Amino acid sequence: MNFAWMAWTAPTAIFFATIFLILVGMGVWEYARPGGAPRVGILRFETTRGDRLFVSLLGSAFICLAWLGLVGPNLWWALGLSLVYAVLVFRWV
Amino acid sequence: MDRPTNQKAWFLVLPVLLLVAFSAVIPLMTVVNYSVQDTFGNNEFFWAGTAWFEEILHSQRFHEALARNLIFSAIILAIQIPLGIVVALSMPRKGIGVSICLVLMALPLLIPWNVVGTIWQVFGRVDIGLLGHTLEAIGIDYNYVRDPLDAWFTIILMDVWHWTSLVALLCYAGLVSIPEAYYQAARIDGASRWAVFRYIQLPKMNRVLLIAVLLRFMDSFMIYTEPFVVTGGGPGNSTTFLSIDLVKMAVGQFDLGPAAAMSIVYFLVVLLFSWIFYTVMTNFERGGQ
Amino acid sequence: MSTGATKSIDTGRQPGTPTAASAKARGFVAPPKLRRPRHLGWLVMTLYLIFLLLPIYWLVNMSFKTNVEITNTFSLWPNDPTLRNYRVIFTDPSWYGGYINSITYVVMNTVISIAVALPAAYAFSRYRFLGDKHLFFWLLTNRMAPPAVFALPFFQLYSAFGLIDTHIAVALAHCLFNVPLAVWILEGFMSGVPREIDETAYIDGYSFPRFFVKIFMPLIASGIGVTAFFCFMFSWVELLLARTLTTTAAKPIAAIMTRTVSASGLDWGVLAAAGVLTIIPGALVIWFVRNYIAKGFALGRV
């Protein structure tokens, strides 16, 4: 099987590996503390850990896009901003 | 909520997971890989970083296609949802008429999308089409190939023709689930026609209407085949929606990098909307029970 | 119960035409105020159906005309009815082969989709497990994602597996949106079956596969039928992916239509006849599921 057509690069491979590890981590967390810690946060509907992760990831993607569109190509700042955002989401959503 | 927890259920889901991973995850990963590289064919790729994303986010062409698509979806929803409700309320409730109406209404839904396009391409032509010919005969200067406004009119009419029945069928399913006793109670209270609609029929249709809005928004947001067959995205770029633009870029110009970057932005927008709709829907279902 | 009583009186009262029957029944059950909207309703319904049928009629009309008549005269019905257009399609293998290709991959897709969706839908409707909600949402996103996004790498993906221009490639590609849809619809139908049935069967000593095939599947037979219909329908109408993945041997009829027309100029008659023939399979299957269509579209949740 030839996978050259997928055109892997180191950064994208690291990106997907990170996502995969986060998912595994969430699975382990859920296994250790089942139930997903549901609560009603500032979005006024019930969210579990998984929902908060999804909101963090999707939000981060849009933060990065906004950074590229409005500021410039240096995505490290956007990444930092995304991390802050993710922490906020996990704390209050 | 009362379903028992059983991790072995994962094995039942596994085939779906593998199949969808094959047809969705691998392609999506590939798109991400393409989006950060440049290629001249022959599977030779060069690192391009985030250049394509910047190009897409700053490109007038993308903004216009996105705006067109959002306007199109908004118009579609504004016409089809009310019209669908009206048609559903007009459906007969008994007898053979029900079956006839259901079958005839479902008919446009089962026509291949490019045939839908062909039907309207022909139907709207001034020389051989009934619609175009009639409009010209009563003195309206109508030509969907030349005039952007006419092209939009044709495409919106086509989509209304194609999909309004879906909304109507969903609403109808909600309506028939209302027990006759509700109407009797309303009659005893002397409720007006409007009150019956507002306080009995509309609440029962809420849930299906939400599904209708979700499906109609998503499908109009990814529309490709029908307008492409009718207008090819023209005149000019006036009916080039996101999918048409994307295919043009990927297949027509073979700009894999920019097309992939655009795919990702497009996909993220879709993901955001699906999540909002899905969250509203599940919370609605939970609240309703 | 008064509801039942009125209902039986209604049905007893039904005379000849559905119009009269329904209007009379309405007049009996509903207040006089509702009578006028019913007549208005018939007007709306009639106008709407005319609107739906006119373009289709025009296509059928064209398919029985000669090309000369189509381009030179404007007539509401064929003045010189001909079957030539249909004869062209039924005698040319490149035309009727397209229908066989389409039907082949549509059937394959329907079988695959239902086979994998049945156990998954059962899992979603009966158990809670790690990440079930998110898995379900992820499936939904595949139904919502634009095929154009996936069309880009699909060609490379299927080339890598040597599947280009085969029926199975299109069948697998259409699983992208049909499997999530099948899981959704089946889950809706399965949730309507009380769980006590499962438990009783297990107590009676049924194994899971035997219970599933012997007891459970007959209970949701209508649901399976509706799901099959929807898989058939969405695979039948989709063209973008089907066209991307095929060149000649497995080319769907809808794609052959576009190609032939652009190559041979303007054979409107044959184009119309081919279009009419693509409508017929759908029209045939609708009749059998007409009472379940809406429930299927509501993903089994009405």
Short mmCIF file of C-alpha atoms in Angstrom, two decimals, chain B residues 1-10 12-13 15-17 19-28 30-31 34 43 83 86-87 89-115 118-123 125-130 133-134 157 160-166 168-170 172-174 177 179-181 183-184 187 190-193 196 207-208 211 214-215 218-219 221-222 224-225 228-229 243-244 246-247 250-251 254 256 259-260 262-264 266-267 270-271 274-276 278 281 285-286, chain C residues 2-3 6-7 10-11 14 18 22 25-26 28-34 37-38 40-42 44-45 48-49 51-59 62 70-74 76 112-113 116-117 119-120 122-133 135-154 156-158 161 163 172-173 175-176 179-180 183-184 187 195 208 229 232-234 236-240 243 253-255 257-258 266 268 271 274-276 278-279 281-283 285-287 290-291 293-295 297-299 301-302:
data_model
loop_
_atom_site.label_atom_id
_atom_site.label_comp_id
_atom_site.label_asym_id
_atom_site.label_seq_id
_atom_site.Cartn_x
_atom_site.Cartn_y
_atom_site.Cartn_z
CA MET B 1 -30.81 8.47 30.48
CA ASP B 2 -31.83 5.02 31.72
CA ARG B 3 -29.71 3.13 29.21
CA PRO B 4 -27.28 0.77 30.94
CA THR B 5 -23.56 1.43 30.52
CA ASN B 6 -21.85 -1.29 28.52
CA GLN B 7 -18.47 -0.70 26.93
CA LYS B 8 -18.85 -3.83 24.79
CA ALA B 9 -21.27 -1.81 22.67
CA TRP B 10 -18.14 -0.39 21.08
CA LEU B 12 -21.18 -3.06 17.54
CA VAL B 13 -20.13 0.41 16.44
CA PRO B 15 -17.75 -1.54 11.56
CA VAL B 16 -19.33 1.89 11.12
CA LEU B 17 -16.29 3.47 12.65
CA LEU B 19 -15.97 2.41 7.23
CA VAL B 20 -16.47 6.09 7.99
CA ALA B 21 -12.83 6.43 9.03
CA PHE B 22 -11.88 5.11 5.61
CA SER B 23 -14.18 7.43 3.70
CA ALA B 24 -14.00 10.50 5.94
CA VAL B 25 -10.98 10.60 8.25
CA ILE B 26 -8.29 9.63 5.74
CA PRO B 27 -9.53 12.12 3.12
CA LEU B 28 -9.82 14.85 5.72
CA THR B 30 -5.09 14.35 3.33
CA VAL B 31 -6.84 17.68 2.81
CA TYR B 34 -2.40 19.40 1.08
CA ASN B 43 3.16 13.71 -6.02
CA LEU B 83 -44.39 27.54 2.31
CA VAL B 86 -48.74 26.13 4.53
CA VAL B 87 -48.61 23.10 2.21
CA LEU B 89 -51.65 22.45 6.66
CA SER B 90 -53.37 22.10 3.29
CA MET B 91 -52.76 18.37 3.04
CA PRO B 92 -55.88 16.21 3.10
CA ARG B 93 -56.08 14.02 6.20
CA LYS B 94 -58.05 11.04 4.94
CA GLY B 95 -58.73 8.93 1.91
CA ILE B 96 -56.77 8.18 -1.23
CA GLY B 97 -55.91 11.88 -1.58
CA VAL B 98 -53.30 11.51 1.16
CA SER B 99 -51.37 8.83 -0.70
CA ILE B 100 -51.56 10.68 -3.99
CA CYS B 101 -50.33 13.91 -2.42
CA LEU B 102 -47.50 12.14 -0.57
CA VAL B 103 -46.25 10.35 -3.67
CA LEU B 104 -46.47 13.38 -5.96
CA MET B 105 -44.80 15.60 -3.38
CA ALA B 106 -41.93 13.17 -2.85
CA LEU B 107 -41.32 12.87 -6.58
CA PRO B 108 -38.85 15.80 -6.98
CA LEU B 109 -36.82 14.47 -4.05
CA LEU B 110 -35.96 11.30 -5.96
CA ILE B 111 -34.76 12.85 -9.17
CA PRO B 112 -30.97 12.80 -9.59
CA TRP B 113 -29.64 16.26 -8.89
CA ASN B 114 -28.20 16.87 -12.30
CA VAL B 115 -31.49 15.81 -13.89
CA THR B 118 -31.42 19.69 -16.64
CA ILE B 119 -35.19 19.92 -16.12
CA TRP B 120 -34.92 23.55 -15.05
CA GLN B 121 -32.28 24.39 -17.61
CA VAL B 122 -34.73 23.31 -20.28
CA PHE B 123 -37.82 24.64 -18.51
CA ARG B 125 -35.08 28.48 -21.76
CA VAL B 126 -36.81 31.16 -23.73
CA ASP B 127 -36.82 29.19 -27.00
CA ILE B 128 -37.91 25.71 -25.89
CA GLY B 129 -38.88 25.98 -22.21
CA LEU B 130 -42.39 26.49 -20.90
CA HIS B 133 -41.42 31.05 -23.22
CA THR B 134 -44.41 32.04 -21.08
CA LEU B 157 -37.37 28.65 -7.93
CA VAL B 160 -38.11 25.67 -3.89
CA TRP B 161 -39.50 23.16 -6.39
CA HIS B 162 -36.95 20.55 -5.37
CA TRP B 163 -36.99 20.73 -1.58
CA THR B 164 -40.14 22.44 -0.25
CA SER B 165 -41.83 19.04 -0.19
CA LEU B 166 -39.27 17.86 2.36
CA ALA B 168 -43.97 19.93 4.02
CA LEU B 169 -43.61 16.18 4.60
CA LEU B 170 -41.85 16.74 7.91
CA TYR B 172 -47.23 16.85 7.94
CA ALA B 173 -45.71 14.06 10.05
CA GLY B 174 -45.83 16.40 13.04
CA SER B 177 -49.43 13.07 15.45
CA PRO B 179 -54.79 13.73 18.66
CA GLU B 180 -58.24 14.76 17.44
CA ALA B 181 -59.18 15.51 21.07
CA TYR B 183 -59.04 20.09 18.16
CA GLN B 184 -62.27 19.25 19.97
CA ARG B 187 -63.60 23.99 19.41
CA GLY B 190 -64.14 28.65 20.65
CA ALA B 191 -60.53 29.07 19.55
CA SER B 192 -59.85 30.87 16.27
CA ARG B 193 -58.06 29.24 13.35
CA VAL B 196 -55.38 26.51 16.83
CA ARG B 207 -39.25 19.45 16.63
CA VAL B 208 -39.65 18.45 13.01
CA ILE B 211 -34.85 19.10 11.70
CA LEU B 214 -31.08 21.89 9.91
CA LEU B 215 -31.36 19.77 6.76
CA MET B 218 -26.89 22.29 5.44
CA ASP B 219 -27.98 21.04 2.04
CA PHE B 221 -24.97 25.41 2.04
CA MET B 222 -23.34 22.54 0.14
CA TYR B 224 -23.37 22.06 -6.14
CA THR B 225 -24.88 19.99 -8.92
CA PHE B 228 -23.88 24.09 -11.80
CA VAL B 229 -25.96 22.33 -14.45
CA SER B 243 -18.90 24.13 -3.59
CA ILE B 244 -18.87 25.29 -7.20
CA LEU B 246 -14.13 24.76 -4.66
CA VAL B 247 -14.54 22.24 -7.47
CA ALA B 250 -9.49 21.86 -7.39
CA VAL B 251 -10.44 20.22 -10.68
CA PHE B 254 -5.69 21.96 -10.15
CA LEU B 256 -4.60 21.63 -4.71
CA ALA B 259 -8.48 24.30 -2.71
CA ALA B 260 -7.51 22.27 0.36
CA MET B 262 -10.59 26.52 1.29
CA SER B 263 -12.02 23.04 2.02
CA ILE B 264 -10.86 23.31 5.61
CA TYR B 266 -15.54 25.60 4.52
CA PHE B 267 -15.61 22.45 6.64
CA VAL B 270 -20.15 23.69 8.43
CA LEU B 271 -18.91 22.08 11.64
CA SER B 274 -23.92 21.61 12.69
CA TRP B 275 -22.78 21.86 16.28
CA ILE B 276 -25.05 24.81 17.02
CA TYR B 278 -27.28 19.78 17.07
CA MET B 281 -31.89 20.09 18.92
CA GLU B 285 -35.53 17.10 22.93
CA ARG B 286 -34.38 16.87 26.52
CA SER C 2 -65.43 10.37 22.25
CA THR C 3 -62.47 10.61 19.88
CA THR C 6 -66.34 10.62 16.14
CA LYS C 7 -63.64 9.00 14.09
CA ASP C 10 -66.33 10.13 10.05
CA THR C 11 -65.13 7.08 8.24
CA GLN C 14 -67.03 8.93 3.53
CA PRO C 18 -61.72 12.42 -1.40
CA SER C 22 -62.54 15.21 3.70
CA ALA C 25 -65.56 15.00 7.75
CA ARG C 26 -63.92 18.27 8.66
CA PHE C 28 -68.48 17.48 11.29
CA VAL C 29 -65.46 17.43 13.61
CA ALA C 30 -64.18 20.97 13.41
CA PRO C 31 -65.97 24.25 14.00
CA PRO C 32 -67.56 26.06 11.03
CA LYS C 33 -64.63 28.50 11.06
CA LEU C 34 -62.33 25.75 9.87
CA PRO C 37 -59.52 27.16 5.23
CA ARG C 38 -60.16 23.58 4.10
CA LEU C 40 -58.50 27.21 0.62
CA GLY C 41 -56.32 24.24 1.49
CA TRP C 42 -57.46 22.34 -1.57
CA VAL C 44 -53.18 25.67 -2.20
CA MET C 45 -52.54 21.95 -2.55
CA TYR C 48 -48.57 23.40 -5.36
CA LEU C 49 -48.94 20.05 -7.12
CA PHE C 51 -46.14 23.71 -9.71
CA LEU C 52 -44.37 20.43 -8.90
CA LEU C 53 -45.62 18.56 -11.93
CA LEU C 54 -45.26 21.20 -14.67
CA PRO C 55 -41.47 20.94 -15.08
CA ILE C 56 -41.69 17.13 -14.99
CA TYR C 57 -44.51 17.19 -17.53
CA TRP C 58 -42.40 19.39 -19.76
CA LEU C 59 -39.57 16.85 -19.66
CA MET C 62 -40.09 16.71 -24.75
CA ILE C 70 -38.58 20.69 -29.98
CA THR C 71 -36.47 23.40 -31.55
CA ASN C 72 -38.77 24.68 -34.28
CA THR C 73 -42.28 24.69 -32.87
CA PHE C 74 -43.54 25.47 -29.41
CA LEU C 76 -47.79 21.99 -25.16
CA ILE C 112 -23.39 -2.14 2.98
CA SER C 113 -24.95 0.84 4.73
CA VAL C 116 -23.02 -1.89 9.24
CA ALA C 117 -25.64 0.54 10.53
CA PRO C 119 -25.57 -3.14 14.97
CA ALA C 120 -24.34 0.42 15.48
CA TYR C 122 -28.69 -0.95 18.24
CA ALA C 123 -25.68 0.03 20.35
CA PHE C 124 -26.69 3.71 20.30
CA SER C 125 -30.32 3.02 21.17
CA ARG C 126 -29.68 0.48 23.96
CA TYR C 127 -26.41 1.27 25.71
CA ARG C 128 -24.30 4.08 27.07
CA PHE C 129 -20.62 3.78 26.34
CA LEU C 130 -17.45 5.81 26.25
CA GLY C 131 -17.90 8.76 23.92
CA ASP C 132 -21.28 7.68 22.54
CA LYS C 133 -22.73 11.19 22.27
CA LEU C 135 -19.48 9.58 18.17
CA PHE C 136 -23.08 10.20 17.21
CA PHE C 137 -22.40 13.86 16.53
CA TRP C 138 -19.32 13.01 14.53
CA LEU C 139 -21.44 10.72 12.34
CA LEU C 140 -23.89 13.56 11.83
CA THR C 141 -21.13 15.92 10.68
CA ASN C 142 -20.33 13.47 7.89
CA ARG C 143 -23.89 13.76 6.64
CA MET C 144 -23.59 17.56 6.76
CA ALA C 145 -20.12 17.91 5.26
CA PRO C 146 -20.06 19.10 1.64
CA PRO C 147 -19.07 16.25 -0.72
CA ALA C 148 -16.95 18.78 -2.61
CA VAL C 149 -14.57 18.86 0.37
CA PHE C 150 -14.04 15.11 0.12
CA ALA C 151 -14.02 14.85 -3.65
CA LEU C 152 -10.56 16.37 -3.70
CA PRO C 153 -8.62 13.51 -2.05
CA PHE C 154 -11.10 10.75 -2.94
CA GLN C 156 -6.13 9.63 -4.83
CA LEU C 157 -7.50 7.51 -2.00
CA TYR C 158 -9.35 5.13 -4.30
CA PHE C 161 -6.47 0.97 -3.40
CA LEU C 163 -10.63 0.91 -6.95
CA LEU C 172 -18.09 3.00 -0.44
CA ALA C 173 -17.87 6.72 -1.17
CA CYS C 175 -21.35 5.41 2.62
CA LEU C 176 -19.87 8.72 3.73
CA VAL C 179 -24.14 5.26 6.86
CA PRO C 180 -24.66 8.18 9.27
CA VAL C 183 -27.66 4.91 11.83
CA TRP C 184 -29.80 7.94 12.63
CA GLU C 187 -31.74 4.44 15.96
CA ARG C 195 -36.34 -2.66 26.02
CA PHE C 208 -27.48 -11.85 20.89
CA PHE C 229 -35.33 3.61 0.70
CA PHE C 232 -31.28 4.14 -2.27
CA MET C 233 -32.53 7.65 -2.76
CA PHE C 234 -29.43 9.57 -1.67
CA TRP C 236 -29.29 7.53 -6.63
CA VAL C 237 -29.41 11.32 -6.71
CA GLU C 238 -25.75 12.04 -5.88
CA LEU C 239 -23.49 12.74 -8.81
CA LEU C 240 -20.39 14.71 -7.77
CA ARG C 243 -18.59 11.13 -11.39
CA ILE C 253 -26.37 7.24 -16.07
CA ALA C 254 -26.62 10.80 -14.79
CA ALA C 255 -22.99 11.43 -15.77
CA MET C 257 -26.28 12.26 -19.78
CA THR C 258 -24.13 15.33 -19.33
CA LEU C 266 -28.11 19.25 -28.82
CA TRP C 268 -32.73 17.38 -26.59
CA LEU C 271 -31.63 13.97 -23.08
CA ALA C 274 -32.86 9.74 -20.33
CA GLY C 275 -34.05 12.17 -17.68
CA VAL C 276 -37.52 10.62 -17.61
CA THR C 278 -34.00 8.33 -14.18
CA ILE C 279 -37.21 9.47 -12.51
CA PRO C 281 -37.09 3.99 -10.34
CA GLY C 282 -37.67 6.63 -7.67
CA ALA C 283 -41.32 6.97 -8.54
CA VAL C 285 -40.24 2.86 -4.81
CA ILE C 286 -41.97 5.90 -3.33
CA TRP C 287 -45.32 4.15 -3.52
CA ARG C 290 -45.25 6.68 1.13
CA ASN C 291 -46.58 6.49 4.69
CA ILE C 293 -41.28 8.97 4.10
CA ALA C 294 -41.85 11.77 6.58
CA LYS C 295 -40.81 9.65 9.54
CA PHE C 297 -36.82 12.35 6.93
CA ALA C 298 -37.37 13.18 10.58
CA LEU C 299 -34.67 10.53 11.22
CA ARG C 301 -38.11 10.91 15.41
CA VAL C 302 -41.70 11.99 14.85
#
